[in-house]
Amino acid sequence: MSMVDELLKFFYSMGFTAITWQQGIMIVLSCFLIYLALKKGFEPLLLVPIAFGMLLTNLPLAGMMREPVYEMVMEAGKEVKILVDPGGLLHWLYQGIKLGIYPPLIFFGVGAMTDFGPLIANPKSILLGAAAQIGIFMTFIGAMLIDKFIPFISFTIEEAASIGIIGGADGPTAIFLTSKLAPHLIGPIAVAAYSYMALVPLIQPPIMKALTTQKEREVVMEQLRPVSKTEKIIFPVLVTIVVSFVLPSAATLVGMLMLGNLIRESVELQSILNRLSKTAQNDLTNIVVVFLGITVGATAEGEVFLRPQTIAIIVLGLIAFSFGTAGGVLLGKVMHRLSGGKVNPLIGSAGVSAVPMAARVAQKVGQEANPNNYLLMHAMGPNVAGVIGSAVAAGVLLSMLGK
Amino acid sequence: MDTNKLLYALFITALGMVIVFALLMLLRYIIELMRVIFEHKNKKEKDHAVIEVLAHTPMPLESEQKKADMDDNELVVVLTAAVMACLGGRNDIVVRSITRVGDSTPVWAKTGRHEQMLGRL
C-alpha cells in the first residue's frame, strides 16, 4: 500500500468526512442547550448531562451508542458466541433506562428529599394532585387525534400515552413510562418534559391568573397543623401498601419513593439511618442523574430526533402542562367555594408535581396579589401529591397498554 | 385512525382519571383516619406533654405550635420556660404580663424580606 493510500485511509476515518446533516444540526443544538444551561440557568443539573449526551451520540464514527457485536463460531461441534466488539459506553449506560432502573432510583432520592408533612396536615390537598393529572389524559387524547389536523403525523396509542405523561411534569415518571411503552421516543419526551419543568415559572402564571379572580388569589390560608413523627413514619408504609395493592404496576415508582421517605423520617429514631438518608439525597441521586442525563441525551440521535413528530411532541407537551395547571386551579376553585373561601385556588396549580418549582410559583403569584400571603407550605401538599398522582397515572397507563 | 382506537383511548382516559381520583381519595381518608387515631392518643397524653415541654425547653417553636389549644395559664408557663431557657436556665424570673404586639413591620421591610426569601427559594 502506498503512502497516499495510507493518508486517504486516515482521512476517511476522520469524523468530518462522515458527518450527516442531522448530526451537524444536533451538535449545534446540543451546544445551544449547554449555553442555555450554563448561561441562562435552565435546570443545569440535568441539562448539562443531557446536552452533552446529545453531543456524544451525534459525533460521527465515534459510535458511543453502538450495540455489541457477537460472532457465532463452530467450535468442537458446538456453536459458541464470541464477542467481536464490546459496544459503546453509552449503550451500556443506556441499559439503566431501557430496563427501567434509573427512574426508580431517582424516585428513591426524591423520597428522601421530600417532606410529606404538608400533605398529611391537609389531606384534602391530595385531590388537587389528582386533578392536575387531567393534563396527562387530555394530551393523550390530543396525540391520538393529531392526524386529523396534521395528516402526515400520527402516533400509536402507546406513543400517545408516553407523550401524555409529559403532563405529569415529572421527569423520572415520564422516562420510566416511555421506556416501557415507546422507547424510541425517550429522547424527545425527556427533552420536552425537562424543558417545560424549567419553564414552569413562565407557563403557569398566565393560566393561574386567567382562571382566578383577584379576590381568590388574595385568600390567606389557615396555618397547617403540626404533624407528629409517628404519622410521618407510618405514611410511607401505608401509601406503598395501599397503592401497590390497588395498582401493582405503580409499585416500582411509589415503592422506591416511599422507601426513601421512610428512611428520611426514621432518622430521628435510628440515627444510623442518617447515612442512608444522606446517600440517597446526595451521592446516589447525583450519580444516577449523571447516568440518566447523559443516556437520555444519547437517545437523541439526529436521524431519530429531527422529525416532524418531535415538534408535535414538544407542542403537545406544552398543552399537557397547561391543561394540568388548569385542572388543578379549577378544582382549587371548587374547593374554594365548598370551603367557604378558606382555600386559595392557586395552590391547585402546584398539583402538577415539578417539585418544588410549581409550589414556588403558587407562592409567588399569591404574594403578588397579597404581600402577606405565604402559600408555599400549603402548595407543597398538592405538589407532593402530584408526584404520587403522576406515578399512579403512569401505573394506570402501564397496566392498560404495557405488553 | 379508526374510531375503535379512539373509543379505547377515551375509555382509558375515563378509567384512568377515575382510578387516579379514587386511589388518592382513598389515601386521603386513610390519612384522616390516621390523624383521628393519633389525635385521640395525643389528648390522653396531653398533660404529660406540657410537662415535657417544660423539661425540654430549647424548642420554643414547639410551644408556639401548641399555643392554639392551650389555655392562658399554660401559655404563660410555656413562655416563661422558653425565656428561662434562652437566658441559660435562670430561675429568678417572674413574668408580670404578656402582651401581643401588633404587626408594626413597615411595608418596605416586608417587601425586602419577601425578596430575600424568594431569592433563596
Coordinates of C-alpha atoms in Angstrom, one line a residue, chain A residues 120 123-124 126-127 130-131 134 137 140-141 144-145 147 157 225-226 230-231 234-235 238 242 246 360 367 371-372 374 376 392 396 400-401, chain B residues 1 5-6 8-13 15-17 19-21 23-28 30-32 34-35 38-39 65 110 114 117-118 121:
Chain A
I120 CA -50.5 14.8 55.9
P123 CA -55.2 15.6 53.3
K124 CA -57.8 17.4 51.1
I126 CA -54.2 15.3 47.7
L127 CA -57.2 15.8 45.4
A130 CA -55.2 14.2 41.2
A131 CA -57.0 16.9 39.3
I134 CA -56.1 15.6 33.7
F137 CA -55.1 12.3 29.7
F140 CA -53.2 11.5 25.4
I141 CA -56.4 12.1 23.5
M144 CA -54.4 10.3 19.3
L145 CA -56.3 12.9 17.3
D147 CA -53.6 13.0 12.4
I157 CA -51.7 4.5 21.3
R225 CA -51.4 21.7 62.0
P226 CA -48.2 20.2 63.2
T230 CA -45.4 8.7 64.1
E231 CA -47.7 9.9 61.3
I234 CA -46.5 5.4 59.1
F235 CA -47.4 7.4 56.0
L238 CA -49.3 2.8 54.3
V242 CA -52.4 0.8 49.6
V246 CA -54.8 -1.4 44.0
R360 CA -42.8 28.3 44.4
Q367 CA -47.8 37.1 47.1
P371 CA -48.0 40.6 50.1
N372 CA -49.0 39.0 53.4
Y374 CA -47.5 32.7 52.3
L376 CA -45.6 27.9 49.9
V392 CA -50.4 6.4 39.7
V396 CA -52.7 3.0 35.0
M400 CA -53.6 -1.0 30.3
L401 CA -51.1 -0.5 27.5
Chain B
M1 CA -57.1 6.2 12.7
K5 CA -59.0 3.1 18.7
L6 CA -60.3 6.5 19.7
Y8 CA -60.5 2.8 23.5
A9 CA -58.4 5.9 24.2
L10 CA -61.5 7.7 25.7
F11 CA -62.2 4.6 27.8
I12 CA -58.6 4.6 29.1
T13 CA -58.9 8.3 29.9
L15 CA -61.0 4.9 33.7
G16 CA -57.6 6.5 34.3
M17 CA -59.0 9.6 35.8
I19 CA -58.6 5.3 39.3
V20 CA -56.3 8.3 40.0
F21 CA -59.1 10.1 41.9
L23 CA -56.9 6.0 44.8
L24 CA -55.9 9.4 46.0
M25 CA -59.3 9.8 47.8
L26 CA -58.7 6.5 49.5
L27 CA -55.3 7.8 50.6
R28 CA -56.9 11.0 51.8
I30 CA -56.5 6.9 55.3
I31 CA -54.5 10.0 56.3
E32 CA -57.6 11.5 58.0
M34 CA -54.5 8.2 60.9
R35 CA -55.0 11.7 62.3
F38 CA -53.2 9.9 66.8
E39 CA -55.2 12.9 68.0
Q65 CA -47.4 25.5 67.8
K110 CA -41.8 43.2 54.4
H114 CA -40.1 38.7 50.6
M117 CA -36.8 34.8 50.7
L118 CA -37.7 34.5 47.1
L121 CA -36.2 29.7 47.2

